[in-house]
Tab-separated table of C-alpha atoms in Angstrom:
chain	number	residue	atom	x	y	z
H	1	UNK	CA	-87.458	-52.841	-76.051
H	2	UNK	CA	-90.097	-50.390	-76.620
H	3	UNK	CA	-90.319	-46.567	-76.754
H	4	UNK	CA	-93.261	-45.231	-74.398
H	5	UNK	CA	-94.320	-41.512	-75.026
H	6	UNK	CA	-96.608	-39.048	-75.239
H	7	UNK	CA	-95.365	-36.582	-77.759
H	8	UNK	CA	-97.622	-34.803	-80.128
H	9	UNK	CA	-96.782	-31.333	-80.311
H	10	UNK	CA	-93.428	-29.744	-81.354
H	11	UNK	CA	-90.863	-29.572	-78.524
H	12	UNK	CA	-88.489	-26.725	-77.514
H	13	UNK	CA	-87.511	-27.692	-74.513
H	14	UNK	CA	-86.285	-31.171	-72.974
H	15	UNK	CA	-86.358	-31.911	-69.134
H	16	UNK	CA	-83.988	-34.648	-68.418
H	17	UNK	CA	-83.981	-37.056	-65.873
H	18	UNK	CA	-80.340	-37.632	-64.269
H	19	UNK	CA	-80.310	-41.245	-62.653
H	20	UNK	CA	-80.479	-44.264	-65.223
H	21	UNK	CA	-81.176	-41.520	-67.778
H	22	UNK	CA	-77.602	-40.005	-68.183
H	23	UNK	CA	-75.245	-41.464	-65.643
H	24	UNK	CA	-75.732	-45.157	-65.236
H	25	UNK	CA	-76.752	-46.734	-61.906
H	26	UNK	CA	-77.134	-49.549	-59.876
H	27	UNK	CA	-79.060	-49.485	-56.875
H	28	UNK	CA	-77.888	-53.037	-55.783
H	29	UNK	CA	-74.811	-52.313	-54.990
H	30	UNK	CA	-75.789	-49.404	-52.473
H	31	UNK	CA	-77.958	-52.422	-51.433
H	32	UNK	CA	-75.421	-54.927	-50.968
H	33	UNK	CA	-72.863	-52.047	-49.382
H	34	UNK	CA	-75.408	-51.464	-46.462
H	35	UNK	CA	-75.867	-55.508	-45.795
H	36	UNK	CA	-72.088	-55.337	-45.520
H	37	UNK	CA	-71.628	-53.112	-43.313
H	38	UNK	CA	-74.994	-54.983	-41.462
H	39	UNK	CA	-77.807	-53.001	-42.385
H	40	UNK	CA	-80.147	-55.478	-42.557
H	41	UNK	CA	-83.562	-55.239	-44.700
H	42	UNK	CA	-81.967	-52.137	-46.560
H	43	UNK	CA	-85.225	-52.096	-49.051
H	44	UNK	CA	-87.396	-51.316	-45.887
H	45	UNK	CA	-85.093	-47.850	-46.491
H	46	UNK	CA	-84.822	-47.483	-49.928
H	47	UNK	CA	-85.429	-48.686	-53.256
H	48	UNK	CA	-85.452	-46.888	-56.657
H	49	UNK	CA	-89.670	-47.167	-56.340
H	50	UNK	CA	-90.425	-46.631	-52.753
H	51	UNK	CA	-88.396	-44.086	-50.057
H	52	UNK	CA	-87.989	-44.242	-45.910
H	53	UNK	CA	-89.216	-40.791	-45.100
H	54	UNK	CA	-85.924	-40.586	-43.762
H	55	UNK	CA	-84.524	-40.875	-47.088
H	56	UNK	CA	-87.449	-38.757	-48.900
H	57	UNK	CA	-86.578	-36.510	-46.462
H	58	UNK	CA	-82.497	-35.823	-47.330
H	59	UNK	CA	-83.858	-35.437	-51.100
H	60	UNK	CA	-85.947	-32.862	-50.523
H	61	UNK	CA	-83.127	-30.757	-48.183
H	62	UNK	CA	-85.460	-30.989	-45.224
H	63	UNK	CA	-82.147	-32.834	-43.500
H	64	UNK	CA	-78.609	-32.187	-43.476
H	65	UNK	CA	-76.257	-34.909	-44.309
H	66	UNK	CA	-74.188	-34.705	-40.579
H	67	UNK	CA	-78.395	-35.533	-39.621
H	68	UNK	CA	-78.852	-37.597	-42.022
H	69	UNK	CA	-76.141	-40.239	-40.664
H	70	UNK	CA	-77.372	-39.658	-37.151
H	71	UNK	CA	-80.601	-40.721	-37.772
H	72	UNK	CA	-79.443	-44.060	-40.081
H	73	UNK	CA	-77.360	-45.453	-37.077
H	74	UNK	CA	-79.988	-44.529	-34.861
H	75	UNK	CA	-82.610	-46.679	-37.146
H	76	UNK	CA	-79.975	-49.598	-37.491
H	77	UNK	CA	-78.649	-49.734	-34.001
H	78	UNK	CA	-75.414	-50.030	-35.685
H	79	UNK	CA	-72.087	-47.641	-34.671
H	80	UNK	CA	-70.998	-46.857	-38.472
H	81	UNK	CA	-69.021	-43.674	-39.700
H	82	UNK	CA	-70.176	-40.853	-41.734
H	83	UNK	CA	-67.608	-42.080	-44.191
H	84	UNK	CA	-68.531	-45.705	-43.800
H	85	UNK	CA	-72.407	-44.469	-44.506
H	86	UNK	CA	-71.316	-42.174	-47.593
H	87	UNK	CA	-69.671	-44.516	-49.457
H	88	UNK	CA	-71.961	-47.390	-49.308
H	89	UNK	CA	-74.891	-44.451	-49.694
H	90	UNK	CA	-72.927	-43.663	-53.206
H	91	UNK	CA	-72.026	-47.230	-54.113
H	92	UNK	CA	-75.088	-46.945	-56.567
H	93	UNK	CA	-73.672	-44.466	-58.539
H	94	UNK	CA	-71.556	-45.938	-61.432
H	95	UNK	CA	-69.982	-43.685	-64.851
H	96	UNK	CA	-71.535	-41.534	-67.604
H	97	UNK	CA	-71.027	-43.208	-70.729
H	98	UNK	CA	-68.562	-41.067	-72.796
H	99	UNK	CA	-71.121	-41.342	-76.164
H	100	UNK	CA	-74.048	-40.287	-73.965
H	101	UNK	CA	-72.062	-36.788	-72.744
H	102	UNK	CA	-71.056	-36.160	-76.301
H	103	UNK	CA	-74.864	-36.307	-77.394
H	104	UNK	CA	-75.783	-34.265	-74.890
H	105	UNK	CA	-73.429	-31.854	-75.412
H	106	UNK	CA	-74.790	-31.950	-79.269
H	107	UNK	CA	-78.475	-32.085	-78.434
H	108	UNK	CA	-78.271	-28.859	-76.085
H	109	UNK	CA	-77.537	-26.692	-79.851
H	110	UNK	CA	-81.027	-28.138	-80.940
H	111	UNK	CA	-82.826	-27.822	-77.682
H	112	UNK	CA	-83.754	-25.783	-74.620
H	113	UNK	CA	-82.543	-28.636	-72.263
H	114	UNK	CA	-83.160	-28.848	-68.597
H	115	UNK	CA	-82.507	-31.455	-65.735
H	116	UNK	CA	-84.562	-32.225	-63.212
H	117	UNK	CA	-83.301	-34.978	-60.476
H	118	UNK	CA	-84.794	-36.589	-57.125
H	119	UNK	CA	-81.100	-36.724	-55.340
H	120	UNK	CA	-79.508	-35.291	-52.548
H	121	UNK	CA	-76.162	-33.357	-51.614
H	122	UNK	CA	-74.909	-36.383	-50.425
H	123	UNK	CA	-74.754	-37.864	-53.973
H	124	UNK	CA	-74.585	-34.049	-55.656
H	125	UNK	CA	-70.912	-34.490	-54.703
H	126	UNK	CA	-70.534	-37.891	-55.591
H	127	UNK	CA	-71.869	-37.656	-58.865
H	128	UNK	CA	-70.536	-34.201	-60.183
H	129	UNK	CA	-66.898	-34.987	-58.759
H	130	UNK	CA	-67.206	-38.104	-61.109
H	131	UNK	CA	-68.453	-36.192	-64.316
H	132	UNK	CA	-65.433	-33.903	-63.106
H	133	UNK	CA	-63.167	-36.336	-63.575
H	134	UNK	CA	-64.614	-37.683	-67.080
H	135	UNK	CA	-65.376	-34.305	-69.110
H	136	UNK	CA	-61.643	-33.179	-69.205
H	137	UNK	CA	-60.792	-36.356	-71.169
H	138	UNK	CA	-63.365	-35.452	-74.272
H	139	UNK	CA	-62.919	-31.844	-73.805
H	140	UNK	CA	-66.292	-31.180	-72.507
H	141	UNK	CA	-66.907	-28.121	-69.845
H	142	UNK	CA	-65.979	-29.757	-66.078
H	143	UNK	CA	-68.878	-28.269	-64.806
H	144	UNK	CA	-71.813	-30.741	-65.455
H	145	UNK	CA	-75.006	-28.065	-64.683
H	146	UNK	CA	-72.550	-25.860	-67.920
H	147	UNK	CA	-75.126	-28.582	-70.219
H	148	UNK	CA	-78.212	-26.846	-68.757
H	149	UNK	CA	-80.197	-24.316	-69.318
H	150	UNK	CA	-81.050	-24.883	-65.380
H	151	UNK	CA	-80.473	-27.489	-63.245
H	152	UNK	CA	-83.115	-28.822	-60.150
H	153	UNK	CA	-82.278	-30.596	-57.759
H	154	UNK	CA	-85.126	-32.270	-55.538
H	155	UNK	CA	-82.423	-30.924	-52.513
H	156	UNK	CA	-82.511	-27.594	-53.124
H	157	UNK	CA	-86.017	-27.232	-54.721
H	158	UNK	CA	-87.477	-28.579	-51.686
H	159	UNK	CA	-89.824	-30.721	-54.079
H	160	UNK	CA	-89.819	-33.960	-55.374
H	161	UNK	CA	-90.812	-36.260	-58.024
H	162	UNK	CA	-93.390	-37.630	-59.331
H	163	UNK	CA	-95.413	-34.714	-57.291
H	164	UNK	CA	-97.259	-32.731	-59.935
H	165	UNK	CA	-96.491	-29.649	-57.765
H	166	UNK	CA	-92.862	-30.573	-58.361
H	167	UNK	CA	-92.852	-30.310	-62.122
H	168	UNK	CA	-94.951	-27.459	-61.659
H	169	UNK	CA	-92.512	-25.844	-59.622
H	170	UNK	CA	-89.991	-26.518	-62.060
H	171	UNK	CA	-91.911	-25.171	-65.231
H	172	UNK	CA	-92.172	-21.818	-63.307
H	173	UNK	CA	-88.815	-21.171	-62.049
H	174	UNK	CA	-87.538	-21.823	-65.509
H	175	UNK	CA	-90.678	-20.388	-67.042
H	176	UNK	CA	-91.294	-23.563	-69.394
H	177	UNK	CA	-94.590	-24.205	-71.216
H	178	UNK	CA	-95.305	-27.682	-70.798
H	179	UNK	CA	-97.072	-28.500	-73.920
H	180	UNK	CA	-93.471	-27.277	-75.617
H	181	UNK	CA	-91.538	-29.569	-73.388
H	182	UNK	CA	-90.374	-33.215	-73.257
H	183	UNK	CA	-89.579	-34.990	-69.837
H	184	UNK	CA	-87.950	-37.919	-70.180
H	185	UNK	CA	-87.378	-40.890	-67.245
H	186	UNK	CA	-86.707	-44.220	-66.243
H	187	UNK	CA	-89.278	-44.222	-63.510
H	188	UNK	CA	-92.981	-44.950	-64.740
H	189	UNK	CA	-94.438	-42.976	-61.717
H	190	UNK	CA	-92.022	-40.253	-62.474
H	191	UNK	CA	-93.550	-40.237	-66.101
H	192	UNK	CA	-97.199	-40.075	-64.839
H	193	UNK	CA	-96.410	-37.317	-62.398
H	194	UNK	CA	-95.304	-35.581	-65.424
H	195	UNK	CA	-97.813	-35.930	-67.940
H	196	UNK	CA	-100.592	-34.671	-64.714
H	197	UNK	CA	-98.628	-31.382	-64.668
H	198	UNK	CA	-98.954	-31.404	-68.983
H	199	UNK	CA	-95.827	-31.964	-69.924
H	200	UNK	CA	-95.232	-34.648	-73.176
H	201	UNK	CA	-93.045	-37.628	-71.668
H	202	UNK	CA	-90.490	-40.578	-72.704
H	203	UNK	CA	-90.656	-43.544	-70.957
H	204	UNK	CA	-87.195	-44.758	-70.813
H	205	UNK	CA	-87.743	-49.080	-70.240
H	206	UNK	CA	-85.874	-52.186	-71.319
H	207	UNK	CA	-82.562	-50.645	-71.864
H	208	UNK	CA	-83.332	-48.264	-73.903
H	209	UNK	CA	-81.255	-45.228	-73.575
H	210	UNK	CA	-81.937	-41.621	-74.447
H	211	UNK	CA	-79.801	-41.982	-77.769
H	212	UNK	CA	-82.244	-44.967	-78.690
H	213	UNK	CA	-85.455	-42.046	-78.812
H	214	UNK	CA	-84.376	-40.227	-81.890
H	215	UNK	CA	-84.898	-36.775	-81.006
């Protein structure tokens, strides 16, 4: 395992990354969900590197879900439900690790932290109805954007990673300075998008977790 960053200024603020970074994933089982339900080829669609515009297209809002499943059975030829489509579409997303919500519920008294995601309302449900169901049991807030300072979502920003416009847009709205402010992902061209738009980055590779960086 190695640490990858660019950090050589003080930091103030920290941008997280949500998938891989604080709730764990695995993007084979979406995968495997599809290929049951006979999606074949599902990595022509979607992979955690490369995105169908149809897909790139529900993360940045451009589509509504209810469109969203109309156009995947229309691309598969196949006659699924919206339910049959939502749950294999959220099969990839797994637990937050009780230790990692506790650190980040410590970290936000040291930092100015911020989240910014490439997801989709689809999995905005998913995801915060499972941290719902976690933060109750370690007395933490049940509201999972209560951690940040501000929350973006590729879905309602309209934007994208690793666009540099994207973490521009994001260092405006919350009126960041990027040369004070730490990004940190799982997703090498995520990290490079970053660093064009000046921000100081953490590579997240090899199973190294954001309590491994020290901060």
């Amino acid at each position: 395992m190695r640490l990858i960053c660019s950090m050589v200024t003080p930091v103030k603020n920290i941008i997280f990354d949500l998938g891989g970074v604080l709730i764990n994933l695995n993007y084979q089982l979406t995968r495997k969900a599809f290929e049951d339900l006979g999606v074949e080829d599902f990595d022509a669609f979607y992979t955690q590197h490369k995105v169908n515009p149809l897909f790139e297209n529900l993360e940045v809002g451009a589509i509504e879900p209810e469109a969203f499943y109309e156009a995947l059975r229309e691309a598969t030829g196949l006659t699924l439900s919206n339910d049959q489509l939502e749950t294999a579409w959220n099969a990839m997303l797994l637990d937050f690790p009780i230790e990692r919500l506790l650190w980040l519920d410590q970290i936000k008294n040291k930092y100015n932290i911020y989240l910014f995601s490439n997801t989709n309302a689809i999995h905005y449900n998913a995801f915060t109805a499972i941290y719902a169901q976690t933060a109750p049991l370690i007395g933490l807030h049940p509201d999972f954007n209560h951690f940040f300072k501000e929350a973006h979502y590729s879905h309602t920003l309209g934007q994208r990673k690793p666009e540099v416009a994207a973490f521009e847009a994001v260092l405006a709205k919350s009126g960041l300075d990027p040369t004070q402010t730490l990004f940190i992902d799982d997703t090498i061209s995520n990290i490079e998008g970053a660093q064009k738009a000046g921000l100081q980055t953490i590579f997240l590779s090899g199973g190294l977790t954001v309590q491994d960086v020290g901060l």
